[in-house]
XYZ file of C-alpha atoms in Angstrom:
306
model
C -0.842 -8.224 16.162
C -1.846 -6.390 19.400
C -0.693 -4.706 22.203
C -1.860 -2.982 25.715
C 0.058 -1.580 27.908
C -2.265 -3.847 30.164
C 0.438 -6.321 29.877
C 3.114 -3.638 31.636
C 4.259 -3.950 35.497
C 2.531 -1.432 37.412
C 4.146 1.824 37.205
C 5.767 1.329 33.907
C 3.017 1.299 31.343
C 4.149 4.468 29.872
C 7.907 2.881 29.364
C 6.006 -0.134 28.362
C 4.350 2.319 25.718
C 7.332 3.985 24.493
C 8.507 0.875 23.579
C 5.410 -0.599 21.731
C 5.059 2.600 19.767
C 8.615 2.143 18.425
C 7.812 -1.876 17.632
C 4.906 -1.304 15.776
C 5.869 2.057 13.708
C 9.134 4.079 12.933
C 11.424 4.862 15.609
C 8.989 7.710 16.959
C 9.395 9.951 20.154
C 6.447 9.698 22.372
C 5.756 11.757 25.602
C 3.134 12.345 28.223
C 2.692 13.562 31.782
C 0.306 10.666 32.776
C 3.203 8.080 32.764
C 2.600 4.956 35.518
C -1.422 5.771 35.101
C -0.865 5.947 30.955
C -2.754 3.140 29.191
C -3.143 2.158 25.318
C -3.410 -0.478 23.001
C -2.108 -0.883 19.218
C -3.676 -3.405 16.999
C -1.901 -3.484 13.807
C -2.380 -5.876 10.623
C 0.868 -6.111 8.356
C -0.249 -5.548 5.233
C 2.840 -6.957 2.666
C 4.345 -3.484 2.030
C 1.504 -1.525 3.544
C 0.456 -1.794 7.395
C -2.381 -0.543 9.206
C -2.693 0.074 13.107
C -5.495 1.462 15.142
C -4.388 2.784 18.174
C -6.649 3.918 21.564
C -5.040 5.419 23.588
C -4.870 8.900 26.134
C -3.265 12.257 26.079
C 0.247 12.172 24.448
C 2.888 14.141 22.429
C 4.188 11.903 20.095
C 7.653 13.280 17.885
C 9.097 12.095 14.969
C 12.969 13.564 15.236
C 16.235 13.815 13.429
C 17.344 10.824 15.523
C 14.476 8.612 14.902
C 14.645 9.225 11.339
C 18.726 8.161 11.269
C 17.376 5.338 13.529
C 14.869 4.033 10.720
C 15.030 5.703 7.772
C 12.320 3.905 5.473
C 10.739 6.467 3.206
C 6.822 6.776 2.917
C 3.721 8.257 4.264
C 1.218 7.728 7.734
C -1.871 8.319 6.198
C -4.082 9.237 10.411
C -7.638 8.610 10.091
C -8.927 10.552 13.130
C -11.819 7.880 14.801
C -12.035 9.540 18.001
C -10.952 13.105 20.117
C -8.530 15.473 18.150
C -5.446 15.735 16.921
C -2.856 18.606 15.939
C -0.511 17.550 13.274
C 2.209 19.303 12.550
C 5.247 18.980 10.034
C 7.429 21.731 8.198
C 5.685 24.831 8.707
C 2.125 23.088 8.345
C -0.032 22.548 10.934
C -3.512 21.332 11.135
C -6.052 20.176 13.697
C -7.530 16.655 13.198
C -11.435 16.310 14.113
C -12.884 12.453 14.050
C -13.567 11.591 10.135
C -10.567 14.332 9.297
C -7.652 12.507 7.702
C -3.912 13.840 7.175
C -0.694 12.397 5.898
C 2.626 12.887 6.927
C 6.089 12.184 5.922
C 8.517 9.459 7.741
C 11.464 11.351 6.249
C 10.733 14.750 7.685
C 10.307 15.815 11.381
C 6.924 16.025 12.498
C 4.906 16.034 15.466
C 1.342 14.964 16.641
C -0.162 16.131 20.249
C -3.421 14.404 21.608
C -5.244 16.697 24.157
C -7.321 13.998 26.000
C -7.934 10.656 25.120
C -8.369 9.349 21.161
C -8.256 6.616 18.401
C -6.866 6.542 15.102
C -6.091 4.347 12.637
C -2.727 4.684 10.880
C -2.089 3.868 7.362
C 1.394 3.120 6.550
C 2.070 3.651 2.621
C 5.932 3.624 0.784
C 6.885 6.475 -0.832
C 6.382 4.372 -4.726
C 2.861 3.802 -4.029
C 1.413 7.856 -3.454
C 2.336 10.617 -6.487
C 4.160 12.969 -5.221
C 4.349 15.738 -4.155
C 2.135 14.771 -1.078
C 0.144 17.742 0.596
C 1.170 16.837 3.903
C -0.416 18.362 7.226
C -3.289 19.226 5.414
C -7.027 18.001 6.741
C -9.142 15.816 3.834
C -12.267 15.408 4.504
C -13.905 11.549 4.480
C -17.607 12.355 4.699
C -17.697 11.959 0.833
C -16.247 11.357 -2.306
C -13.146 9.551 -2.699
C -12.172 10.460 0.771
C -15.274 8.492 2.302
C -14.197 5.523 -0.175
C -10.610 5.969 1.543
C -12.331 5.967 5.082
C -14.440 2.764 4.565
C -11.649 1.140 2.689
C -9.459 1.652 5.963
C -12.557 0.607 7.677
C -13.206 -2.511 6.094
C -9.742 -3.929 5.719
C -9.756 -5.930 9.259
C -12.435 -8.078 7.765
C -11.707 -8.035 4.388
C -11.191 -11.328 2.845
C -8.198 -10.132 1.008
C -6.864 -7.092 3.245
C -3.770 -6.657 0.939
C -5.510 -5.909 -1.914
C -8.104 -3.442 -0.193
C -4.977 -1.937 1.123
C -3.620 -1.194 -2.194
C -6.740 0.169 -3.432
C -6.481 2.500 -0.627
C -3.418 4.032 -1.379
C -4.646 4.221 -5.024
C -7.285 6.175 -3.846
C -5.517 8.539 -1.116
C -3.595 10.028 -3.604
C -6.804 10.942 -6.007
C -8.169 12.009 -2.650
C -5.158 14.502 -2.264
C -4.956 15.690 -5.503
C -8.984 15.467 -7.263
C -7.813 17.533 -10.415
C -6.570 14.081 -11.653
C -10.239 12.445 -12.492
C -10.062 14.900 -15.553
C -12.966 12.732 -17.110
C -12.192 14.169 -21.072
C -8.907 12.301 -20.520
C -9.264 9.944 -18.196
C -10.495 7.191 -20.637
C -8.743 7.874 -23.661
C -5.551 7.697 -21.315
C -6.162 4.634 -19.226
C -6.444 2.311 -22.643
C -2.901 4.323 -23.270
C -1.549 2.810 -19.911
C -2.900 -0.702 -20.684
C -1.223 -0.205 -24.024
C 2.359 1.077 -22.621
C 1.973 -1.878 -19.264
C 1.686 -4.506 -22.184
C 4.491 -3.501 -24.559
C 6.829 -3.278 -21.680
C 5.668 -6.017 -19.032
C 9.666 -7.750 -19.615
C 10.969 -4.331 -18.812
C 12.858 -4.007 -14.953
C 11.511 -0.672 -14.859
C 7.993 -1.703 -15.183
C 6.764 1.831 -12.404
C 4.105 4.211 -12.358
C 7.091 6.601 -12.808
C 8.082 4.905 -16.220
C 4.373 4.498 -17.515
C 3.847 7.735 -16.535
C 6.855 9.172 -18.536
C 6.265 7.487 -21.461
C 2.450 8.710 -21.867
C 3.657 12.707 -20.923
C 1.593 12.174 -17.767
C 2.210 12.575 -13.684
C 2.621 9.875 -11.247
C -0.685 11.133 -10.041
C -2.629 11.231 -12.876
C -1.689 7.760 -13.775
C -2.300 6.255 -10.655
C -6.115 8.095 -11.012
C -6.610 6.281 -13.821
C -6.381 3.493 -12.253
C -8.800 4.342 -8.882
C -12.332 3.181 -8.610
C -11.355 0.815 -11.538
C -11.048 -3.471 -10.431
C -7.458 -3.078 -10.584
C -5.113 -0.900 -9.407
C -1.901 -0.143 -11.423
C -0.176 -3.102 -9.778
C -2.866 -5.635 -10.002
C -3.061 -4.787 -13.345
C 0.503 -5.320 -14.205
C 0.745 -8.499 -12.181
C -2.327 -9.958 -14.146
C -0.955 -9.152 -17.788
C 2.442 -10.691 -16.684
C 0.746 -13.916 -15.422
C -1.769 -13.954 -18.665
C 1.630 -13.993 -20.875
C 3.336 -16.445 -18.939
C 0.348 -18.909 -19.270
C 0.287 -17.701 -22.959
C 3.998 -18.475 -23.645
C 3.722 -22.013 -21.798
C 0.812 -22.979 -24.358
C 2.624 -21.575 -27.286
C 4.334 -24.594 -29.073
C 6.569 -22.459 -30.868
C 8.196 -21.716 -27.031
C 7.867 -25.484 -25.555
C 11.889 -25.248 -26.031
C 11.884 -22.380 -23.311
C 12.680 -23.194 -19.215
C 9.579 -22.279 -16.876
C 12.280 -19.901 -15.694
C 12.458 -18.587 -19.151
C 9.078 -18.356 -19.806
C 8.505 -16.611 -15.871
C 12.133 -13.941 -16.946
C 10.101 -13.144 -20.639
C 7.119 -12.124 -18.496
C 8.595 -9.652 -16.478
C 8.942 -12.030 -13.181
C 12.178 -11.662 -10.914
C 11.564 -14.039 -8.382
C 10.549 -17.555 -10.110
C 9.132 -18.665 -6.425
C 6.688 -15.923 -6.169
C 5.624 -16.590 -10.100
C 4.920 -19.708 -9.316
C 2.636 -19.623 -5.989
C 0.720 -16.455 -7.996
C 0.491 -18.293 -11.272
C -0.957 -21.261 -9.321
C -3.529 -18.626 -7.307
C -4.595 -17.248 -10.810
C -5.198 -20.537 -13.351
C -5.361 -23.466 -10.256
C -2.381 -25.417 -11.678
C 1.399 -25.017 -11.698
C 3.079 -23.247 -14.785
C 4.457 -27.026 -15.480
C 1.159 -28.575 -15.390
C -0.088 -26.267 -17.811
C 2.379 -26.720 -20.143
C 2.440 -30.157 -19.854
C -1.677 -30.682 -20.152
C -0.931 -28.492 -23.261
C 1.349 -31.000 -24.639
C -0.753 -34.351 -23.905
C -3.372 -32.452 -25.790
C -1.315 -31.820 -28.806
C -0.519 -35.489 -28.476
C -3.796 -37.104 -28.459
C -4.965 -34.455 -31.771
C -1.972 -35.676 -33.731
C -0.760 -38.959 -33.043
């Protein structure tokens, strides 16, 4: 989705703006002296819970306040990737500057306030509150030239073109927060650790309360050092969960022991809530439906034993 405050009558491209900001992001507070001369665009991909924006525009204050906050409450974290100009981000009693290839997060359920000098371009990375460990260092300048924080960078980068931006997007967040907190690539326990998680995700994939928070509990771990088990690996935490679930369902719907069992059955044993989604993801991961399967299974059975 995009928007310019091209498409504004003249004179009112900064109300035009105020507006935009607000439809693409959190009920925000934006200000700026330059007001009928003030242009800017937004480009933003939606990104399932996630979203990304990159936004050009010129000099600005823009507030997050009490109000806003009442007005849309959602709980998570902008994760600004400075691209171009500066940037002074403040929250709490933190405040940093932002210089292009600088990166800082912030929290939607907490005042804060950004102020561009001159003109600038960003992209924002919109993350829930679940998917980052907390706590979060917000206000705080990380550094993308290398490391993790340069994966983070071309991750954001790349996910306009990526063939499947929602799961680059995940692996993003999965790597912001080892890029805020490094100390969790401990690499003594790191692999010993991660089998533990596969483990603990496989004895419990019926469980509600499949979380990072419950995984994490249950192995005397944090939320962060779980979810750095899981960074720079093929899967994130997620993925991984989804893909065990699915590999039991398709297990279960072989299984003659468990022909007796509903689809529905067989979707609830595997830890799926919503039968629709198991069934377009089940048909995205073995290229037939769960029925299908089962039934293939069965006409096989058939022809062995007559």
């Amino acid at each position: 989705m995009h928007w310019s405050t091209g498409e504004a009558a003249p004179g009112e491209q900064f109300a035009y703006w105020r507006e935009l900001i607000c439809a693409a992001f959190l009920a925000l507070t934006p200000e700026s002296d330059l007001r009928g001369g003030f242009a800017g665009d937004v480009t933003q991909w939606p990104l399932g819970a996630l979203h990304l924006a990159r936004i050009t525009s010129q000099r600005q204050t823009v507030r997050r306040t009490r109000a806003d906050i009442e007005r849309s409450p959602a709980r998570g974290y902008y994760a600004n990737l400075q691209v171009r100009g500066t940037s002074l981000m403040a929250q709490g009693d933190r405040v940093t500057l932002l210089h292009p290839g600088e990166l800082g997060v912030v929290g939607t359920d907490a005042p804060f306030r950004f102020e561009f000098g001159g003109d600038f371009q960003q992209l924002s990375f919109f993350v829930p509150a679940d998917l980052l460990p907390e706590p979060v260092p917000t206000a705080s300048a990380l550094d993308t030239r290398a490391g993790v924080g340069a994966a983070v960078r071309l991750a954001l980068e790349s996910v306009p073109t990526a063939r499947r931006p929602e799961r680059l997007a995940f692996h993003a967040a999965g790597m912001l927060g080892v890029a805020l907190d490094p100390t969790i690539l401990d690499p003594v326990r790191a692999p010993r650790t991660h089998r533990a998680a596969l483990e603990d995700i496989e004895g419990h994939l019926a469980d509600d309360d499949l979380t990072p928070a419950a995984t994490a509990r249950r192995l005397g771990v944090s939320v962060r050092f779980l979810h750095g088990l899981f960074a720079g690996r093929p899967e994130s935490y997620a993925t991984t969960v989804r893909r065990l679930r699915l590999a039991k369902a398709e297990r279960d719907l072989r299984d003659p022991a468990l022909s007796h069992l509903r689809v529905i059955d067989v979707a609830t044993d595997a830890g799926f809530v919503n039968v629709a989604s198991f069934h377009r993801a089940f048909r995205r991961a073995f290229g037939r439906t769960p029925n299908e399967v089962r039934n293939l299974n069965i006409s096989a059975r058939t022809q062995t034993h007559p």
